[in-house]
Short mmCIF file of C-alpha atoms in Angstrom, two decimals:
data_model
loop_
_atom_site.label_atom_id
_atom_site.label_comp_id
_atom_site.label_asym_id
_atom_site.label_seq_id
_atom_site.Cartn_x
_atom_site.Cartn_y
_atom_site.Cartn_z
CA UNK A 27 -78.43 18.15 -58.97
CA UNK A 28 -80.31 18.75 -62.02
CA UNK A 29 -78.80 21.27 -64.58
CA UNK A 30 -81.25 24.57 -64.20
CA UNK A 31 -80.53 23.87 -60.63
CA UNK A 32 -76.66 23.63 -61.09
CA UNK A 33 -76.93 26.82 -63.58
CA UNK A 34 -78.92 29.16 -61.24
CA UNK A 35 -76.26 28.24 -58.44
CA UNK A 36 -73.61 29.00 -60.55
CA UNK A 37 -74.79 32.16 -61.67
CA UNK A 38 -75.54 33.38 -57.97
CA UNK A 39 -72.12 32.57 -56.88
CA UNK A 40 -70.42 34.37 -59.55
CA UNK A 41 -72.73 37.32 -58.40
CA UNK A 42 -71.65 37.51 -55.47
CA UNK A 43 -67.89 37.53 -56.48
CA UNK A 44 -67.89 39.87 -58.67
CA UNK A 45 -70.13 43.11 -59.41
CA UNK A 46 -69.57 46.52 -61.32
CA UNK A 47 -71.95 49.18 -60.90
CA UNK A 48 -72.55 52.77 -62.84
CA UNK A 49 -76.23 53.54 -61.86
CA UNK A 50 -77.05 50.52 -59.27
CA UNK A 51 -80.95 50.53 -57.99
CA UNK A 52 -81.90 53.42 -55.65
CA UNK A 53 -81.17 53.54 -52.16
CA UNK A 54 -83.54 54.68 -49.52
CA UNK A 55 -81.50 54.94 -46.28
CA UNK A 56 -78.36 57.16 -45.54
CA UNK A 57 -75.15 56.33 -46.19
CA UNK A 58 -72.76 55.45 -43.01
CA UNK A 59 -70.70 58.17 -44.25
CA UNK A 60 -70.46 61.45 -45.81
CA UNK A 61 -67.72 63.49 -46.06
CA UNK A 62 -64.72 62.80 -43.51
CA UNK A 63 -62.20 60.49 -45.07
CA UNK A 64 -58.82 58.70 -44.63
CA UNK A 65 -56.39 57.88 -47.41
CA UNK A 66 -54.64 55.03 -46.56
CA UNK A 67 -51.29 53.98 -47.91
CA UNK A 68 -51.54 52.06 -50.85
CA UNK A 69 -50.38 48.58 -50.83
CA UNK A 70 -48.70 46.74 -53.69
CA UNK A 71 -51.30 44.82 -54.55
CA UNK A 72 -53.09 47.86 -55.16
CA UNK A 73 -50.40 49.76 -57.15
CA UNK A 74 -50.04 46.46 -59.39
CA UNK A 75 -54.11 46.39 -60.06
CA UNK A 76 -53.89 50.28 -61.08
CA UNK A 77 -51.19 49.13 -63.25
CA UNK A 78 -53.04 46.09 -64.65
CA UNK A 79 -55.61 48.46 -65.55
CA UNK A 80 -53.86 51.23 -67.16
CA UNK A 81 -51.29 48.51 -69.21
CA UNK A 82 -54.99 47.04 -70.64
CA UNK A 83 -56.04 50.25 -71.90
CA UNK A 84 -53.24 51.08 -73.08
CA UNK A 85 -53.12 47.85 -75.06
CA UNK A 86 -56.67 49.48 -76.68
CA UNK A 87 -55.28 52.73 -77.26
CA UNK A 88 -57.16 54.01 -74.33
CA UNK A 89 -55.83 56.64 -72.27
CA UNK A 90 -54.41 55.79 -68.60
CA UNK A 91 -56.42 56.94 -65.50
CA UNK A 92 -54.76 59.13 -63.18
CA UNK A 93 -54.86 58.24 -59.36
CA UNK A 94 -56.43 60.47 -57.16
CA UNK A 95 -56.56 60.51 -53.45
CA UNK A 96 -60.06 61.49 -52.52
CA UNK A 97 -61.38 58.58 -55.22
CA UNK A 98 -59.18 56.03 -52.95
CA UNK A 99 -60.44 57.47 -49.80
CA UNK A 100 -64.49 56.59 -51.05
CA UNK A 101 -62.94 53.36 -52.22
CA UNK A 102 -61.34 52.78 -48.89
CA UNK A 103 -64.95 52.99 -47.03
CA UNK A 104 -66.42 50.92 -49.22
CA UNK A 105 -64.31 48.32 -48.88
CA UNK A 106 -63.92 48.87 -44.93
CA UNK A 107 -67.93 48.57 -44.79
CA UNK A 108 -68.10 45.79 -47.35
CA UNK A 109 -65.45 43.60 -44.81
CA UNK A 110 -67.87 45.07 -41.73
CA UNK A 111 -71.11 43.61 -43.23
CA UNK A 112 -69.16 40.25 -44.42
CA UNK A 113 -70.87 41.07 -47.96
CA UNK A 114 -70.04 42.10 -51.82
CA UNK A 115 -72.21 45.13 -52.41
CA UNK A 116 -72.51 48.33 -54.12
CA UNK A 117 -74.64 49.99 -50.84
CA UNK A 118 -74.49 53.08 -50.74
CA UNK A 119 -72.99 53.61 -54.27
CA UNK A 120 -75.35 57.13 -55.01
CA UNK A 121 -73.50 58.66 -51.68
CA UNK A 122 -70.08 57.74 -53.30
CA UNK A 123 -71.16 58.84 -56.81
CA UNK A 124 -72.80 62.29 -55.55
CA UNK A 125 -69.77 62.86 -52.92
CA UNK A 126 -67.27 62.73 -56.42
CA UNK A 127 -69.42 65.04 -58.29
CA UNK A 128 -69.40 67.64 -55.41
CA UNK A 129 -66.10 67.17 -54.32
CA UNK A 130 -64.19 65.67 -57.29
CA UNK A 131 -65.13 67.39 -60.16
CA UNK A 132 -66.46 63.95 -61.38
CA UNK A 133 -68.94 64.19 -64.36
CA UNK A 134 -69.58 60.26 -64.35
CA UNK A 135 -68.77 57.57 -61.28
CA UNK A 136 -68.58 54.33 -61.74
CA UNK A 137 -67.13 50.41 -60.04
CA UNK A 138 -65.71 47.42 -59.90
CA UNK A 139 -66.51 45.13 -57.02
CA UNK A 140 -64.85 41.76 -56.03
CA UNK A 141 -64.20 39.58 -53.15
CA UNK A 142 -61.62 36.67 -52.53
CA UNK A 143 -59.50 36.93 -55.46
CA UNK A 144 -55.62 36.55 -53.72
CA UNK A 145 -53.33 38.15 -56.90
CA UNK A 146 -54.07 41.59 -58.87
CA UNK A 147 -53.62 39.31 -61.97
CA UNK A 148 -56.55 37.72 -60.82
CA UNK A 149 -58.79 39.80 -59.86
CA UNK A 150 -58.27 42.13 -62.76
CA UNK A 151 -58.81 39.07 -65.33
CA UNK A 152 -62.04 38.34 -63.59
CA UNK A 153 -62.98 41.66 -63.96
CA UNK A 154 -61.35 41.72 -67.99
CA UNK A 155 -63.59 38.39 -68.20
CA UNK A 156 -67.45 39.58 -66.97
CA UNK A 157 -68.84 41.87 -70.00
CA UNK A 158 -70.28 44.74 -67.29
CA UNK A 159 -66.95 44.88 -65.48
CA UNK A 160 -64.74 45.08 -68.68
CA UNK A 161 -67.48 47.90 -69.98
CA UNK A 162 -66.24 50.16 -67.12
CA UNK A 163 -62.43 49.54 -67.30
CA UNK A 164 -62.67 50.29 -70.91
CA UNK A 165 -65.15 53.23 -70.03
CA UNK A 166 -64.55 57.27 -70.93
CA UNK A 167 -62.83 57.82 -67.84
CA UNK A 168 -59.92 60.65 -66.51
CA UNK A 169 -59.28 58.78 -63.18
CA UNK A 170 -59.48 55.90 -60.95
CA UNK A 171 -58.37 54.19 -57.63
CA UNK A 172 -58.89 51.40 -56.08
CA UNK A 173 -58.98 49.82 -52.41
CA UNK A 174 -57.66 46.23 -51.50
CA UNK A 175 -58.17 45.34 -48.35
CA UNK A 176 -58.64 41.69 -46.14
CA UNK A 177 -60.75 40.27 -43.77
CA UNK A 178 -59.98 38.98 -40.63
CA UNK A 179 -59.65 35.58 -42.42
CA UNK A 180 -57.25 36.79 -44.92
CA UNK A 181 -59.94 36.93 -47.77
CA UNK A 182 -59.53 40.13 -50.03
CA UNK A 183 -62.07 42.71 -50.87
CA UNK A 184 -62.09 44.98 -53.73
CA UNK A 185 -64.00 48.66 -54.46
CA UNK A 186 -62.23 49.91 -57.60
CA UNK A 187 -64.20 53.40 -58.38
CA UNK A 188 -63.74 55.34 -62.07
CA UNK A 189 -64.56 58.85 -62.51
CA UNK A 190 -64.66 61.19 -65.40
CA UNK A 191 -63.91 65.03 -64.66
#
């Protein structure tokens, strides 16, 4: 394979592993949901990733991010639709965003996306490694929450949404 050929494939694939958004491009459909949610119990893998998170800005002098429920719930969707379409997106990210504002108190939104990272240690370095994805952990946020959740063939998907109130 030659090397732009090599490059481009290499860039696509870590694309579509990892992706943080803050203002992705617009969206012209609806989003498959609006305003009923669940909050699921979170798993360790979960709690350790929140931890990750808040022990690395801490380590900057950053404050930690606060859980919140309703932040876990839109993270919980995402994920769940993510696994449904068998894809690493940020669809419907302005629904999310616009639902925190109104019903958050959110001033800013942002995420993390990744897919098929198996530890928190990993996916959080991943995310500590990619300039964009770093950007938001580091980011002028208040609080945060995350959903981890697996496919039916054991591969784990990530939405980890920010907000600033």
């Amino acid at each position: 394979m030659r090397l732009p050929t090599c490059v481009m494939l290499l860039a696509s694939i870590a694309m579509l592993t990892l992706s943080c958004s803050a203002d992705p491009i617009s969206e012209d459909f609806s989003a498959p949901y609006e305003t009923e949610f669940e909050v699921p119990a979170a798993k360790t893998i979960e709690l350790e990733i929140l931890d990750l998170i808040n022990e690395y800005r801490s380590s900057l002098g950053l404050n930690s991010l606060r859980s919140m429920e309703i932040v876990k719930a839109q993270a919980f969707l995402h994920t769940d639709y993510m696994i449904e379409q068998d894809n690493i997106s940020h669809d419907y990210f302005h629904a999310r965003k616009d639902f925190l504002m109104e019903n958050a108190g959110a001033r800013e939104v942002s995420e993390n996306v990744a897919y098929g990272y198996s530890s928190a240690l990993s996916v959080v370095t991943a995310w500590l490694e990619s300039d964009y994805h770093r950007n938001t952990i580091e980011g002028d946020y208040t609080d945060f929450d995350i959903s981890a959740e697996q496919n039916e063939y054991g591969s784990w998907y990530y939405t980890n949404i920010f907000i600033k109130k």
